[in-house]
Coordinates of C-alpha atoms in Angstrom, one line a residue:
X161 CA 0.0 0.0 0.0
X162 CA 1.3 3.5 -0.9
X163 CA 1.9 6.2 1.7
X164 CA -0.9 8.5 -0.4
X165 CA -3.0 5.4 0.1
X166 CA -2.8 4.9 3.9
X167 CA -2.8 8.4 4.5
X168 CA -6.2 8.5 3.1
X169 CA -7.5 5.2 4.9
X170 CA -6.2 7.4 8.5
X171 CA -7.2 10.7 7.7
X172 CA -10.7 11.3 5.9
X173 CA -10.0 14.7 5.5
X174 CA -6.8 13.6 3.1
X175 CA -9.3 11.8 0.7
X176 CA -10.6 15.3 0.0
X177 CA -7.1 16.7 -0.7
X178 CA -6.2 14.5 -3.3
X179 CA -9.3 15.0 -5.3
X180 CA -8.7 16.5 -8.6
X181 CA -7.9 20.6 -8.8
X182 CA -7.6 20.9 -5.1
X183 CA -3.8 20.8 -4.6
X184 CA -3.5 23.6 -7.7
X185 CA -5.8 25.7 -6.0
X186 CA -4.5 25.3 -2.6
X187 CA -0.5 26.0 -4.0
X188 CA -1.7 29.0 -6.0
X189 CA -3.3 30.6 -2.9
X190 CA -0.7 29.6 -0.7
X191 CA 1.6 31.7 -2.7
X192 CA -0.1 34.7 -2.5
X193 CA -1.0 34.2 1.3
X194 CA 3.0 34.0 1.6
X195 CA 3.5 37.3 -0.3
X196 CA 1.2 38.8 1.8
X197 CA 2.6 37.8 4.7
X198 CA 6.3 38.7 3.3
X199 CA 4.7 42.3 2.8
X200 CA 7.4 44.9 4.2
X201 CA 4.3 47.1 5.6
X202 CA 3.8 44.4 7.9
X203 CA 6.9 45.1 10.4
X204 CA 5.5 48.1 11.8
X205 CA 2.0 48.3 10.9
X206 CA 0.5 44.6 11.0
X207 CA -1.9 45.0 13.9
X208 CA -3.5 48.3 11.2
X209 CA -3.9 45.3 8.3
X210 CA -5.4 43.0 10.6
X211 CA -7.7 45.5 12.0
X212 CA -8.9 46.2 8.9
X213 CA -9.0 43.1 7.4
X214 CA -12.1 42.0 10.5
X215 CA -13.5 44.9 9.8
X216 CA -14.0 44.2 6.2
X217 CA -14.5 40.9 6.7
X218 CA -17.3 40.8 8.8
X219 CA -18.9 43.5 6.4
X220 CA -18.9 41.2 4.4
X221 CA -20.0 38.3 6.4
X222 CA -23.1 40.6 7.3
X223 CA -23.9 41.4 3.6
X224 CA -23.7 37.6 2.9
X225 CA -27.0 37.5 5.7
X226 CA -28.4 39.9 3.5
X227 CA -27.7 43.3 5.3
X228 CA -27.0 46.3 3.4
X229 CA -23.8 47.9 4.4
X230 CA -22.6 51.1 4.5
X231 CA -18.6 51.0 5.3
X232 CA -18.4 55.0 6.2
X233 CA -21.4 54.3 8.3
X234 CA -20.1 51.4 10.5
X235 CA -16.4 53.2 10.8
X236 CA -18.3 55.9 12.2
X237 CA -20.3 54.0 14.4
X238 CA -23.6 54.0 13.7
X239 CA -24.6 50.4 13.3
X240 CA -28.3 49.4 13.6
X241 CA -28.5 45.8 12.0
X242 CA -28.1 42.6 14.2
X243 CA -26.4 41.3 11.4
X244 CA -24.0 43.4 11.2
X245 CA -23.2 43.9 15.1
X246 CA -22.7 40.0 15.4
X247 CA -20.8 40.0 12.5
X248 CA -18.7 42.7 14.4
X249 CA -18.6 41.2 17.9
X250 CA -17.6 37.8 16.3
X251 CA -14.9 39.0 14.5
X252 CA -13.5 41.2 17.2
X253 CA -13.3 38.3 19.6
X254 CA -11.6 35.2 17.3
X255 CA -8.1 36.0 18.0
X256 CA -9.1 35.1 21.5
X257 CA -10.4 31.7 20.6
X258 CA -7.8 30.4 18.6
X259 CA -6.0 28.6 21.5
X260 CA -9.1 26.9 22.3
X261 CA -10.7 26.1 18.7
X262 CA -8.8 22.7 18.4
X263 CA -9.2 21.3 22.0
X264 CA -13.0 22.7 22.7
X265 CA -14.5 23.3 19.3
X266 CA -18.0 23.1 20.1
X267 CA -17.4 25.6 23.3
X268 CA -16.3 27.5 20.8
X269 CA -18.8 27.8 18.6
X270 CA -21.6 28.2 21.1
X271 CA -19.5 30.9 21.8
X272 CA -19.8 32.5 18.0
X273 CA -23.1 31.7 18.1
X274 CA -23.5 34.1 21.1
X275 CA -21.5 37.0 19.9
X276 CA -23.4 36.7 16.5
X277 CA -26.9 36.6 17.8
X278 CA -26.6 38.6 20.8
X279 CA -29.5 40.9 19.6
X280 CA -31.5 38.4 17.4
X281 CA -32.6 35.4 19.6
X282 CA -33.5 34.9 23.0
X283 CA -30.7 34.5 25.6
X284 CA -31.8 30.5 26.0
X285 CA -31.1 30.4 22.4
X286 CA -27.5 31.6 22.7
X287 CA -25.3 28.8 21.9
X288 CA -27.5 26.3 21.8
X289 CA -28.3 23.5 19.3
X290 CA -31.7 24.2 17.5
X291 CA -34.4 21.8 18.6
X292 CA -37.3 20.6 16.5
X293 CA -39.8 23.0 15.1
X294 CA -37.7 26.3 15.5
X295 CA -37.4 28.3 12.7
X296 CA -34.1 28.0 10.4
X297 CA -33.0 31.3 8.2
X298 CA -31.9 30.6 4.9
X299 CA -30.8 33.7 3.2
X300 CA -28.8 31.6 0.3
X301 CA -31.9 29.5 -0.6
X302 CA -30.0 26.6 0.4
X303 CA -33.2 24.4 1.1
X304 CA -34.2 22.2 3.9
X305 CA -31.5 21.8 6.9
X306 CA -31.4 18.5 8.3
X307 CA -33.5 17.6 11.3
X308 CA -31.8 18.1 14.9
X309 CA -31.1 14.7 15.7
X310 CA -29.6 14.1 12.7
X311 CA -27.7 18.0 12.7
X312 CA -26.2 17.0 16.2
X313 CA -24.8 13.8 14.8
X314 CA -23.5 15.5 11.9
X315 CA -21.7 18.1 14.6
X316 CA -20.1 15.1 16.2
X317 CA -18.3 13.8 13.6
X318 CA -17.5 17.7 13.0
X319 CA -15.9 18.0 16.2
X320 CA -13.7 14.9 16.1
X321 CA -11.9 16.1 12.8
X322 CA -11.7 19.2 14.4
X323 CA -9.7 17.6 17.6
X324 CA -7.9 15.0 15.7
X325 CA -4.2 16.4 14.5
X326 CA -4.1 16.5 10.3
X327 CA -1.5 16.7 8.0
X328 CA -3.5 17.8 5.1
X329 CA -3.6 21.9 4.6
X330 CA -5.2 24.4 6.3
X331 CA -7.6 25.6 3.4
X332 CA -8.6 22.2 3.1
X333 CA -10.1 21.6 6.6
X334 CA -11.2 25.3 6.4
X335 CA -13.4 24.6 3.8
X336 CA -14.6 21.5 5.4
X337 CA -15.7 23.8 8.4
X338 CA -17.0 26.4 6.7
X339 CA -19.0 23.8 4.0
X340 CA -20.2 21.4 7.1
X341 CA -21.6 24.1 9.3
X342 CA -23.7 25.7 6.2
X343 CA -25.5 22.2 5.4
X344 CA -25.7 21.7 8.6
X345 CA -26.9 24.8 10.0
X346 CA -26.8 24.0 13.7
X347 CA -28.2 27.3 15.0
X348 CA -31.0 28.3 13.0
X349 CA -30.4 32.1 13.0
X350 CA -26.7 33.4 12.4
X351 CA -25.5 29.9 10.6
X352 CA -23.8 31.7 8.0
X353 CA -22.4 34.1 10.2
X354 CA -20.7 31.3 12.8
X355 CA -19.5 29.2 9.6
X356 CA -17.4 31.7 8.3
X357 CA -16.2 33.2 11.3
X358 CA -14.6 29.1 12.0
X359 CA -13.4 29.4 8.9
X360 CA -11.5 32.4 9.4
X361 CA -10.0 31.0 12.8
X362 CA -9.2 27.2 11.1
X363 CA -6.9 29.5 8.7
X364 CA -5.4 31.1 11.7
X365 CA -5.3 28.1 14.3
X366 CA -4.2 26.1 11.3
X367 CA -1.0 28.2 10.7
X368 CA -2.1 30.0 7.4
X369 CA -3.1 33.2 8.2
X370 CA -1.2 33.2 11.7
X371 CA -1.8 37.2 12.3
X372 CA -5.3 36.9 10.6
X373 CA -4.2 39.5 7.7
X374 CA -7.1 37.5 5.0
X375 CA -10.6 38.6 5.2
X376 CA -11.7 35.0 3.8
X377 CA -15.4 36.3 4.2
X378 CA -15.0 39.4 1.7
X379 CA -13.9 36.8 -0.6
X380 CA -16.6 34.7 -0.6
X381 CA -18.8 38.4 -1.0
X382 CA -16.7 38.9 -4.2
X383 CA -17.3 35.5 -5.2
X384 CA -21.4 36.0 -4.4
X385 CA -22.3 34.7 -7.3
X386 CA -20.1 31.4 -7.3
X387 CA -20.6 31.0 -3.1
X388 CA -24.3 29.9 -2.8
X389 CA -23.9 27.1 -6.2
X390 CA -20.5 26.2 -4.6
X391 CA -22.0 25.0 -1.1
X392 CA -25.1 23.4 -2.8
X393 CA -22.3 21.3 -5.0
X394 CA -21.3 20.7 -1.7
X395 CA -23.9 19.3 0.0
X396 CA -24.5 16.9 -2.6
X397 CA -21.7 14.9 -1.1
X398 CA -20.2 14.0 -4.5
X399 CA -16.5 13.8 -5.4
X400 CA -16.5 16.5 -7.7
X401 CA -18.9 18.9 -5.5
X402 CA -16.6 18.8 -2.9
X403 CA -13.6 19.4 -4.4
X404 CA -15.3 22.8 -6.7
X405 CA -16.6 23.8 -2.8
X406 CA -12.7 23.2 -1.7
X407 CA -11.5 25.3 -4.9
X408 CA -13.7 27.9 -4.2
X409 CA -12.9 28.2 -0.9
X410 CA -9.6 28.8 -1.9
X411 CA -10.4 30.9 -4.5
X412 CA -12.0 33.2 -1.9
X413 CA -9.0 33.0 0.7
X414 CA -6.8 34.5 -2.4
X415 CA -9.6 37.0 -3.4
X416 CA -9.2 38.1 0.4
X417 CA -5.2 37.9 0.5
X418 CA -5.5 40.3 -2.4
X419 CA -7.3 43.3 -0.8
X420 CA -5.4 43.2 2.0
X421 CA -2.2 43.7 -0.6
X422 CA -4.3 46.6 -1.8
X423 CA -4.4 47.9 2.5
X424 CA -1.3 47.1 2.7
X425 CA 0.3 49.2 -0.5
X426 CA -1.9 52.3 0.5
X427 CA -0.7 52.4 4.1
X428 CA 2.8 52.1 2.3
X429 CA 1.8 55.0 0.0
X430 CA 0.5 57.1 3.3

């Protein structure tokens, strides 16, 4: 048996790695994550990009919901949405879960879930697993979720990949994260929100995007039109669904990388 081979028998996620167009993808946006981080900006004005880059990203993640967003607005302070003040109070708190995402990962995301619906659910719904009958949002027209019983076992499974140790890359079991929590929407209000914030802190946890410089969610908004067919792809459990969802994801964590090249060579211009 080949090492590829037995790697893939002992680690499920590195089935998905080999599938066809994934490595590409993953190498070209690895590059330009690098060159980012290389950036000579970034010695004395990192902790500016990465401020910037939450901010935008959870913009971003908000418009995804459907909120309309008004950047001058929101650097001014005057936010009114829910959306858009979970997306901010998620954001704003990640670096502060990335120590415990890998040990704890569904304390963690109870704990998303709180930031992001602070203002849109009752406080007994903070955090906790939807249970049968409650209403679940679906602003991407993904269709039905999947019952609770069967949502909870799904989040299992999520949580032991999550614990166990991989050698495949971070954008891989990034997009697994982000992909799993969307068809399974655990929540009911603020999935989408929650799904993309983990994905964000895999990339950091994971060693990617270590000082979280890559607003991964305003990729995915520049990608709009690709992001909704890309998860539905992905829930169909195929092969070749999976690996476009994985491509995209990547696709997205480059589109992000790029803008914050574009913050980075205006604070350099001043």
């Amino acid at each position: 048996m080949s090492e590829t081979t037995s790697a893939s028998l002992s680690d499920p996620l590195a089935r998905i790695a080999a599938l066809p167009g994934v490595s590409d993808a993953v190498a070209e946006t690895r590059t330009l994550v690098d060159r980012l981080l290389g950036h000579r900006i970034l010695r004395r004005r990192s902790a500016d990009v990465s401020m910037e880059s939450s901010l935008r990203g959870a913009c971003a993640s908000a418009a995804l919901e459907g909120a309309e967003v008004a950047m001058d607005e929101i650097r001014e302070g005057h936010v009114y949405d829910t959306r858009i003040k979970g997306a901010l109070r998620t954001s704003g708190e990640l670096g502060t879960l990335v120590d415990t995402w890998p040990k704890a990962p569904r304390q963690v995301l109870a704990r998303l879930h709180t930031l992001a619906a602070a203002d849109a659910v009752t406080s007994e719904a903070l955090g906790r697993p939807r249970t049968a009958g409650e209403r679940v949002e679906d602003p991407l027209e993904m269709g039905e979720a999947p019952p609770p019983e069967a949502a909870l076992a799904r989040m299992e499974g999520l949580y032991s990949l999550l614990r166990a140790r991989t050698s495949v890359p971070a954008l891989v079991t990034a997009a697994l994260v982000h992909g799993e929590l969307m068809a399974i929407r655990p929540f009911g209000w603020g999935d989408g929100l929650v799904a993309r914030a983990a994905e964000r802190l895999t990339l950091v946890e994971r060693g990617l995007d270590p000082k979280s410089l890559v607003p991964s969610e305003l990729g995915h908004q520049t990608l709009r039109e690709e992001y909704a067919p890309a998860l539905r792809r992905y829930m169909s459990g195929t092969p070749e669904g999976v690996a476009e969802w994985v491509v995209h994801c990547c696709n997205a964590v480059r589109a992000g990388a790029q803008d914050s090249l574009a913050t980075c060579e205006a604070l350099k211009r001043g």
